[in-house]
Structure formats: C-alpha cells, structure tokens
PDB file of C-alpha atoms in Angstrom:
ATOM      1  CA  SER S 440      28.070 -50.877 -96.477  1.00 86.00           C
ATOM      2  CA  GLN S 441      29.264 -47.321 -96.909  1.00 87.00           C
ATOM      3  CA  THR S 442      32.882 -45.976 -97.195  1.00 92.00           C
ATOM      4  CA  ILE S 443      34.606 -43.116 -97.974  1.00 95.00           C
ATOM      5  CA  HIS S 444      38.119 -42.518 -99.363  1.00 94.00           C
ATOM      6  CA  GLN S 445      40.288 -39.588 -99.213  1.00 95.00           C
ATOM      7  CA  TRP S 446      43.597 -38.896-100.874  1.00 92.00           C
ATOM      8  CA  PRO S 447      46.586 -38.399-100.376  1.00 93.00           C
ATOM      9  CA  ALA S 448      47.175 -38.979 -96.905  1.00 93.00           C
ATOM     10  CA  THR S 449      50.078 -36.704 -96.775  1.00 95.00           C
ATOM     11  CA  LEU S 450      51.172 -33.722 -99.270  1.00 96.00           C
ATOM     12  CA  VAL S 451      54.002 -31.363 -99.093  1.00 97.00           C
ATOM     13  CA  GLN S 452      53.907 -28.465-101.789  1.00 97.00           C
ATOM     14  CA  PRO S 453      55.474 -25.175-102.420  1.00 98.00           C
ATOM     15  CA  VAL S 454      54.026 -21.829-101.870  1.00 97.00           C
ATOM     16  CA  GLY S 455      52.003 -20.791-105.118  1.00 97.00           C
ATOM     17  CA  SER S 456      51.326 -24.423-106.291  1.00 97.00           C
ATOM     18  CA  PRO S 457      48.097 -25.623-107.176  1.00 97.00           C
ATOM     19  CA  LEU S 458      46.267 -28.112-104.998  1.00 96.00           C
ATOM     20  CA  SER S 459      43.775 -30.866-105.607  1.00 96.00           C
ATOM     21  CA  LEU S 460      42.323 -33.228-102.813  1.00 96.00           C
ATOM     22  CA  GLU S 461      40.039 -35.714-103.817  1.00 96.00           C
ATOM     23  CA  CYS S 462      37.355 -37.402-102.035  1.00 97.00           C
ATOM     24  CA  THR S 463      34.817 -40.391-102.944  1.00 97.00           C
ATOM     25  CA  VAL S 464      32.174 -42.080-101.117  1.00 97.00           C
ATOM     26  CA  GLU S 465      30.846 -45.470-102.281  1.00 95.00           C
ATOM     27  CA  GLY S 466      27.618 -47.351-101.243  1.00 93.00           C
ATOM     28  CA  THR S 467      25.070 -44.466-100.882  1.00 91.00           C
ATOM     29  CA  SER S 468      23.424 -42.183-103.439  1.00 90.00           C
ATOM     30  CA  ASN S 469      22.983 -38.271-103.237  1.00 92.00           C
ATOM     31  CA  PRO S 470      24.915 -38.137-100.095  1.00 93.00           C
ATOM     32  CA  ASN S 471      25.636 -34.421 -98.479  1.00 92.00           C
ATOM     33  CA  LEU S 472      29.430 -33.761 -98.775  1.00 94.00           C
ATOM     34  CA  TYR S 473      31.691 -31.850 -96.615  1.00 93.00           C
ATOM     35  CA  TRP S 474      35.683 -30.352 -96.497  1.00 95.00           C
ATOM     36  CA  TYR S 475      36.646 -29.325 -92.970  1.00 94.00           C
ATOM     37  CA  ARG S 476      40.084 -28.052 -92.276  1.00 94.00           C
ATOM     38  CA  GLN S 477      41.500 -28.544 -88.675  1.00 92.00           C
ATOM     39  CA  ALA S 478      44.051 -26.736 -87.054  1.00 82.00           C
ATOM     40  CA  ALA S 479      45.597 -27.684 -83.751  1.00 73.00           C
ATOM     41  CA  GLY S 480      43.673 -26.294 -80.951  1.00 68.00           C
ATOM     42  CA  ARG S 481      40.818 -24.557 -83.017  1.00 73.00           C
ATOM     43  CA  GLY S 482      38.669 -27.644 -83.850  1.00 83.00           C
ATOM     44  CA  LEU S 483      37.111 -28.192 -87.166  1.00 90.00           C
ATOM     45  CA  GLN S 484      36.049 -25.289 -89.560  1.00 90.00           C
ATOM     46  CA  LEU S 485      33.730 -26.187 -92.231  1.00 90.00           C
ATOM     47  CA  LEU S 486      35.000 -25.160 -95.600  1.00 93.00           C
ATOM     48  CA  PHE S 487      32.272 -26.106 -98.105  1.00 93.00           C
ATOM     49  CA  TYR S 488      29.310 -28.458 -98.214  1.00 90.00           C
ATOM     50  CA  SER S 489      27.224 -29.766-101.141  1.00 92.00           C
ATOM     51  CA  VAL S 490      23.848 -31.521-101.147  1.00 89.00           C
ATOM     52  CA  GLY S 491      24.001 -32.307-104.868  1.00 91.00           C
ATOM     53  CA  ILE S 492      26.098 -32.160-108.040  1.00 93.00           C
ATOM     54  CA  GLY S 493      27.311 -28.875-108.671  1.00 90.00           C
ATOM     55  CA  GLN S 494      26.054 -27.319-105.507  1.00 91.00           C
ATOM     56  CA  ILE S 495      28.390 -25.963-103.531  1.00 92.00           C
ATOM     57  CA  SER S 496      28.303 -23.615-100.588  1.00 89.00           C
ATOM     58  CA  SER S 497      31.375 -21.901 -99.205  1.00 88.00           C
ATOM     59  CA  GLU S 498      31.332 -21.270 -95.205  1.00 82.00           C
ATOM     60  CA  VAL S 499      34.355 -19.008 -95.031  1.00 80.00           C
ATOM     61  CA  PRO S 500      36.233 -16.920 -97.587  1.00 70.00           C
ATOM     62  CA  GLN S 501      39.472 -18.267 -98.769  1.00 80.00           C
ATOM     63  CA  ASN S 502      42.049 -19.184-101.150  1.00 89.00           C
ATOM     64  CA  LEU S 503      40.365 -22.674-101.871  1.00 94.00           C
ATOM     65  CA  SER S 504      37.354 -23.901-103.714  1.00 95.00           C
ATOM     66  CA  ALA S 505      35.585 -27.054-104.042  1.00 96.00           C
ATOM     67  CA  SER S 506      33.682 -28.735-107.195  1.00 96.00           C
ATOM     68  CA  ARG S 507      31.389 -31.783-107.152  1.00 97.00           C
ATOM     69  CA  PRO S 508      31.595 -33.361-110.579  1.00 95.00           C
ATOM     70  CA  GLN S 509      30.011 -36.338-109.930  1.00 95.00           C
ATOM     71  CA  ASP S 510      27.291 -37.367-107.117  1.00 95.00           C
ATOM     72  CA  ARG S 511      29.906 -39.233-104.998  1.00 95.00           C
ATOM     73  CA  GLN S 512      33.179 -37.189-105.646  1.00 96.00           C
ATOM     74  CA  PHE S 513      33.983 -34.176-103.884  1.00 97.00           C
ATOM     75  CA  ILE S 514      37.479 -32.168-104.897  1.00 97.00           C
ATOM     76  CA  LEU S 515      39.032 -29.263-102.966  1.00 96.00           C
ATOM     77  CA  SER S 516      41.281 -27.141-105.091  1.00 96.00           C
ATOM     78  CA  SER S 517      43.470 -23.937-104.855  1.00 96.00           C
ATOM     79  CA  LYS S 518      45.183 -22.284-107.931  1.00 95.00           C
ATOM     80  CA  LYS S 519      48.095 -21.045-105.818  1.00 96.00           C
ATOM     81  CA  LEU S 520      48.735 -22.065-102.210  1.00 96.00           C
ATOM     82  CA  LEU S 521      49.338 -19.883 -99.305  1.00 94.00           C
ATOM     83  CA  LEU S 522      51.673 -21.060 -95.821  1.00 94.00           C
ATOM     84  CA  SER S 523      48.352 -20.664 -94.254  1.00 91.00           C
ATOM     85  CA  ASP S 524      46.843 -23.300 -96.200  1.00 93.00           C
ATOM     86  CA  SER S 525      48.491 -25.784 -94.140  1.00 93.00           C
ATOM     87  CA  GLY S 526      46.363 -28.055 -92.289  1.00 93.00           C
ATOM     88  CA  PHE S 527      44.566 -31.232 -91.797  1.00 95.00           C
ATOM     89  CA  TYR S 528      41.929 -31.659 -94.369  1.00 96.00           C
ATOM     90  CA  LEU S 529      38.777 -33.852 -93.711  1.00 96.00           C
ATOM     91  CA  CYS S 530      36.206 -34.880 -96.208  1.00 97.00           C
ATOM     92  CA  ALA S 531      32.889 -36.316 -94.702  1.00 95.00           C
ATOM     93  CA  TRP S 532      29.199 -37.194 -95.678  1.00 95.00           C
ATOM     94  CA  SER S 533      25.943 -37.454 -94.460  1.00 91.00           C
ATOM     95  CA  VAL S 534      22.605 -39.210 -95.262  1.00 87.00           C
ATOM     96  CA  LEU S 535      20.514 -36.411 -94.326  1.00 76.00           C
ATOM     97  CA  THR S 536      20.975 -32.897 -93.416  1.00 69.00           C
ATOM     98  CA  GLY S 537      21.726 -32.349 -89.814  1.00 72.00           C
ATOM     99  CA  THR S 538      22.376 -35.756 -88.973  1.00 83.00           C
ATOM    100  CA  GLU S 539      25.856 -37.470 -88.372  1.00 89.00           C
ATOM    101  CA  ALA S 540      28.762 -37.199 -90.582  1.00 92.00           C
ATOM    102  CA  PHE S 541      31.150 -39.659 -91.521  1.00 94.00           C
ATOM    103  CA  PHE S 542      34.503 -38.677 -91.771  1.00 95.00           C
ATOM    104  CA  GLY S 543      37.598 -40.045 -94.246  1.00 96.00           C
ATOM    105  CA  GLN S 544      41.091 -40.424 -92.747  1.00 95.00           C
ATOM    106  CA  GLY S 545      42.253 -36.795 -93.590  1.00 94.00           C
ATOM    107  CA  THR S 546      44.895 -35.194 -95.797  1.00 95.00           C
ATOM    108  CA  ARG S 547      47.737 -33.877 -93.815  1.00 94.00           C
ATOM    109  CA  LEU S 548      48.879 -30.777 -96.225  1.00 95.00           C
ATOM    110  CA  THR S 549      51.944 -28.773 -95.659  1.00 95.00           C
ATOM    111  CA  VAL S 550      52.948 -25.732 -97.599  1.00 95.00           C
ATOM    112  CA  VAL S 551      56.539 -24.595 -97.757  1.00 97.00           C
TER     113      VAL S 551
ATOM    114  CA  ALA L1267      22.477 -19.898 -84.792  1.00 73.00           C
ATOM    115  CA  GLN L1268      24.419 -22.688 -82.911  1.00 83.00           C
ATOM    116  CA  SER L1269      27.608 -23.215 -80.961  1.00 88.00           C
ATOM    117  CA  VAL L1270      29.489 -25.709 -78.682  1.00 93.00           C
ATOM    118  CA  THR L1271      31.757 -25.064 -75.781  1.00 95.00           C
ATOM    119  CA  GLN L1272      33.837 -27.876 -74.607  1.00 96.00           C
ATOM    120  CA  LEU L1273      34.906 -26.964 -71.020  1.00 94.00           C
ATOM    121  CA  GLY L1274      38.913 -28.154 -70.824  1.00 92.00           C
ATOM    122  CA  SER L1275      41.160 -28.596 -73.757  1.00 92.00           C
ATOM    123  CA  HIS L1276      43.038 -30.907 -71.954  1.00 96.00           C
ATOM    124  CA  VAL L1277      41.783 -33.933 -69.443  1.00 97.00           C
ATOM    125  CA  SER L1278      44.193 -36.195 -67.534  1.00 97.00           C
ATOM    126  CA  VAL L1279      42.987 -39.320 -66.031  1.00 97.00           C
ATOM    127  CA  SER L1280      44.619 -42.515 -64.191  1.00 97.00           C
ATOM    128  CA  GLU L1281      43.828 -45.655 -65.633  1.00 97.00           C
ATOM    129  CA  GLY L1282      40.768 -47.089 -64.261  1.00 97.00           C
ATOM    130  CA  ALA L1283      39.233 -43.622 -63.273  1.00 98.00           C
ATOM    131  CA  LEU L1284      36.209 -42.048 -64.342  1.00 98.00           C
ATOM    132  CA  VAL L1285      36.341 -39.967 -67.671  1.00 98.00           C
ATOM    133  CA  LEU L1286      34.166 -37.074 -67.675  1.00 98.00           C
ATOM    134  CA  LEU L1287      34.716 -34.630 -70.829  1.00 98.00           C
ATOM    135  CA  ARG L1288      31.932 -31.440 -70.664  1.00 98.00           C
ATOM    136  CA  CYS L1289      30.222 -30.153 -73.540  1.00 97.00           C
ATOM    137  CA  ASN L1290      27.823 -27.207 -73.262  1.00 97.00           C
ATOM    138  CA  TYR L1291      25.703 -26.292 -76.360  1.00 94.00           C
ATOM    139  CA  SER L1292      23.779 -23.553 -77.868  1.00 89.00           C
ATOM    140  CA  SER L1293      20.928 -24.035 -80.409  1.00 82.00           C
ATOM    141  CA  SER L1294      17.832 -21.981 -81.776  1.00 76.00           C
ATOM    142  CA  VAL L1295      16.033 -25.220 -82.433  1.00 76.00           C
ATOM    143  CA  PRO L1296      16.024 -28.811 -81.021  1.00 78.00           C
ATOM    144  CA  PRO L1297      19.564 -29.840 -81.256  1.00 85.00           C
ATOM    145  CA  TYR L1298      20.935 -33.133 -82.492  1.00 90.00           C
ATOM    146  CA  LEU L1299      24.073 -33.716 -80.447  1.00 93.00           C
ATOM    147  CA  PHE L1300      27.277 -35.799 -81.383  1.00 95.00           C
ATOM    148  CA  TRP L1301      30.554 -37.215 -79.453  1.00 97.00           C
ATOM    149  CA  TYR L1302      33.564 -37.986 -81.970  1.00 97.00           C
ATOM    150  CA  VAL L1303      36.787 -39.563 -81.189  1.00 97.00           C
ATOM    151  CA  GLN L1304      39.960 -38.816 -83.141  1.00 95.00           C
ATOM    152  CA  TYR L1305      43.123 -40.662 -83.001  1.00 94.00           C
ATOM    153  CA  PRO L1306      46.413 -38.982 -84.259  1.00 88.00           C
ATOM    154  CA  ASN L1307      46.190 -38.242 -87.947  1.00 85.00           C
ATOM    155  CA  GLN L1308      43.158 -39.780 -88.438  1.00 91.00           C
ATOM    156  CA  GLY L1309      39.650 -39.028 -89.257  1.00 93.00           C
ATOM    157  CA  LEU L1310      36.807 -38.520 -86.638  1.00 95.00           C
ATOM    158  CA  GLN L1311      34.755 -41.502 -85.561  1.00 96.00           C
ATOM    159  CA  LEU L1312      31.271 -41.219 -84.118  1.00 96.00           C
ATOM    160  CA  LEU L1313      30.834 -42.318 -80.566  1.00 97.00           C
ATOM    161  CA  LEU L1314      27.415 -41.495 -79.983  1.00 96.00           C
ATOM    162  CA  LYS L1315      24.711 -39.481 -81.109  1.00 93.00           C
ATOM    163  CA  TYR L1316      21.397 -37.950 -79.591  1.00 92.00           C
ATOM    164  CA  THR L1317      18.418 -37.220 -81.712  1.00 86.00           C
ATOM    165  CA  SER L1318      15.580 -36.286 -79.272  1.00 78.00           C
ATOM    166  CA  ALA L1319      14.794 -39.944 -78.081  1.00 78.00           C
ATOM    167  CA  ALA L1320      16.127 -41.300 -74.742  1.00 86.00           C
ATOM    168  CA  THR L1321      18.065 -38.692 -72.951  1.00 90.00           C
ATOM    169  CA  LEU L1322      20.795 -41.099 -71.718  1.00 95.00           C
ATOM    170  CA  VAL L1323      22.646 -42.365 -74.656  1.00 95.00           C
ATOM    171  CA  LYS L1324      25.198 -45.186 -75.053  1.00 95.00           C
ATOM    172  CA  GLY L1325      27.745 -45.390 -77.620  1.00 95.00           C
ATOM    173  CA  ILE L1326      30.780 -47.681 -78.405  1.00 94.00           C
ATOM    174  CA  ASN L1327      33.736 -48.563 -76.269  1.00 93.00           C
ATOM    175  CA  GLY L1328      31.608 -48.158 -73.086  1.00 96.00           C
ATOM    176  CA  PHE L1329      31.147 -44.304 -73.587  1.00 97.00           C
ATOM    177  CA  GLU L1330      28.065 -42.768 -72.714  1.00 97.00           C
ATOM    178  CA  ALA L1331      26.035 -38.906 -72.563  1.00 97.00           C
ATOM    179  CA  GLU L1332      23.563 -37.536 -71.243  1.00 95.00           C
ATOM    180  CA  PHE L1333      21.256 -35.006 -72.765  1.00 94.00           C
ATOM    181  CA  LYS L1334      20.171 -32.161 -70.016  1.00 94.00           C
ATOM    182  CA  LYS L1335      17.945 -29.520 -71.521  1.00 91.00           C
ATOM    183  CA  SER L1336      17.839 -27.673 -68.341  1.00 92.00           C
ATOM    184  CA  GLU L1337      21.661 -27.469 -68.484  1.00 94.00           C
ATOM    185  CA  THR L1338      22.023 -27.188 -71.994  1.00 94.00           C
ATOM    186  CA  SER L1339      24.717 -30.069 -71.552  1.00 96.00           C
ATOM    187  CA  PHE L1340      25.786 -33.239 -73.206  1.00 97.00           C
ATOM    188  CA  HIS L1341      28.751 -34.474 -71.182  1.00 98.00           C
ATOM    189  CA  LEU L1342      30.480 -37.637 -71.983  1.00 98.00           C
ATOM    190  CA  THR L1343      31.261 -40.114 -69.476  1.00 98.00           C
ATOM    191  CA  LYS L1344      33.165 -43.481 -69.266  1.00 98.00           C
ATOM    192  CA  PRO L1345      33.378 -45.489 -65.487  1.00 97.00           C
ATOM    193  CA  SER L1346      36.864 -46.434 -66.077  1.00 97.00           C
ATOM    194  CA  ALA L1347      39.363 -45.450 -68.284  1.00 97.00           C
ATOM    195  CA  HIS L1348      41.643 -47.545 -70.425  1.00 97.00           C
ATOM    196  CA  MET L1349      44.830 -46.480 -71.877  1.00 96.00           C
ATOM    197  CA  SER L1350      43.488 -47.064 -75.494  1.00 96.00           C
ATOM    198  CA  ASP L1351      40.737 -44.028 -74.494  1.00 97.00           C
ATOM    199  CA  ALA L1352      43.742 -41.527 -74.979  1.00 97.00           C
ATOM    200  CA  ALA L1353      42.683 -39.614 -78.267  1.00 96.00           C
ATOM    201  CA  GLU L1354      40.972 -36.255 -78.718  1.00 96.00           C
ATOM    202  CA  TYR L1355      37.119 -35.802 -78.118  1.00 97.00           C
ATOM    203  CA  PHE L1356      34.934 -33.467 -80.180  1.00 96.00           C
ATOM    204  CA  CYS L1357      31.436 -32.561 -79.198  1.00 96.00           C
ATOM    205  CA  ALA L1358      29.090 -31.233 -82.203  1.00 94.00           C
ATOM    206  CA  VAL L1359      25.465 -30.154 -82.714  1.00 91.00           C
ATOM    207  CA  SER L1360      23.316 -29.764 -85.398  1.00 85.00           C
ATOM    208  CA  GLY L1361      19.774 -28.461 -85.744  1.00 71.00           C
ATOM    209  CA  SER L1362      16.962 -31.142 -85.844  1.00 62.00           C
ATOM    210  CA  GLY L1363      14.518 -31.513 -88.527  1.00 54.00           C
ATOM    211  CA  GLY L1364      16.535 -30.856 -91.296  1.00 52.00           C
ATOM    212  CA  SER L1365      16.908 -27.147 -90.464  1.00 49.00           C
ATOM    213  CA  ASN L1366      20.664 -27.269 -90.633  1.00 57.00           C
ATOM    214  CA  TYR L1367      22.810 -29.290 -93.031  1.00 60.00           C
ATOM    215  CA  LYS L1368      26.036 -28.834 -91.095  1.00 76.00           C
ATOM    216  CA  LEU L1369      27.519 -30.033 -87.886  1.00 84.00           C
ATOM    217  CA  THR L1370      29.036 -27.522 -85.639  1.00 88.00           C
ATOM    218  CA  PHE L1371      32.058 -28.635 -83.434  1.00 91.00           C
ATOM    219  CA  GLY L1372      33.659 -27.752 -80.291  1.00 93.00           C
ATOM    220  CA  LYS L1373      37.526 -27.091 -80.242  1.00 92.00           C
ATOM    221  CA  GLY L1374      38.285 -30.473 -78.890  1.00 94.00           C
ATOM    222  CA  THR L1375      39.541 -32.153 -75.428  1.00 96.00           C
ATOM    223  CA  LEU L1376      42.604 -33.944 -75.204  1.00 95.00           C
ATOM    224  CA  LEU L1377      42.464 -36.987 -73.329  1.00 97.00           C
ATOM    225  CA  THR L1378      45.412 -38.463 -71.613  1.00 97.00           C
ATOM    226  CA  VAL L1379      45.126 -41.580 -69.565  1.00 97.00           C
ATOM    227  CA  ASN L1380      48.144 -42.406 -67.372  1.00 96.00           C
ATOM    228  CA  PRO L1381      49.185 -45.723 -66.076  1.00 94.00           C
TER     229      PRO L1381
END
C-alpha cells in the first residue's frame, strides 16, 4: 500500500533562517506531488505541484521554493524565513491528474 | 476555472442529530468532487468522492453526499452525529478528464458535536 511521510511534525525557526521540509511517498511510482499551506479560516492554498522529477509549478509568488530531486521526494525550502511563512504545511500525492490527493500528517511551522 | 464555496464556517449539532454540511462548486468542465475530514494537527483524510458515476456517493464513517448538477451542489450528510465526528470538513473540486492537475478546496466547515 502507498504511504506518505512528512517531517518534521513541528518546527520553530527564527526570522531569516533557512527552511527545508521533506516529503516522501512509498508504494507508487511517478506520483503527482503537492505542497499546500493551511492558515486558520482560509482553507488550503496550493503552493507548488510537480508531475515529474525536476518539474515544478508554482501557484503563488512567495518566499518559498520547491524541488523534486527524486521520483518520490518533494522538498519545500526557503533561504530566509519571514514571519508570514508561519502556518501548517501539508504534502500530498495523487496517482492521476485531477483525482483525489492523499495527504501527509503536516508540519506546523512557527517563525519567531 | 473552478471554485468551491462552503456555506457556514462553523456548524454545531447535537449528538444523534442530522449532520448537513453545504458545498457549492463552480467548474468550467464536468467536475470531480471530494469531501475531506481533518482532525486537529493532522492531515486531511478522504471521506468520499464523486467522479461522474452514481450521483449519491457513500463514504466512510456513515457519511454520504449527493451530486446535484442543476444546483451545482455536493452537500455532505450523516443521519446521526457522533462525538467522534467533531472535526473540520473540506469540500474540493477538480476538473475531470485530466484537464486539471490540482484540487481546489473550500475554506472548510468546523463541525462541533454537543453531548
């Protein structure tokens, strides 16, 4: 069966520090991969998605970047965190375009 | 273009009462529709999905939803609420036929179940 791992679960970082969140999927090949950010009362905002290694699409301009160095690995990064980067970050995968996505457990990021 | 509107950011019901969470969508192509549930500090779990087959869709935990094209709605219901149903619920839409890579989510409805 397929599983998705996302870490760390919680993270407190100072303003201006770098960020690296990692997500890996097991049990499937060539998944579509997604990074979402969730803010209270605002639903889920799609940040990045990827349909293959090295293929990254950005949905919104921001202080973050994403990379897909391997088929089942998706990384969310920042060179210098801002206070506004605080939130709950969710990684997800899907088999086909437009079908249901399966989510990791999320990372609670607090920038102080 | 596609969008989802969830009517009511917070719904409160008594244990044993009917649960009704409302979702209206907009899509330029025939939609796929989904309901997810999220417990505090956890990821989203798929409850059910509509992908152009039967309009009444049954999901996990006793939930079901009905696709009504004429009303552009996909409301989530459960006949009798349990305390364990307290969570946040998200409706999502995507384009069918591979026309869209991604899901668009509503802002969520927080369900409270009172004893």
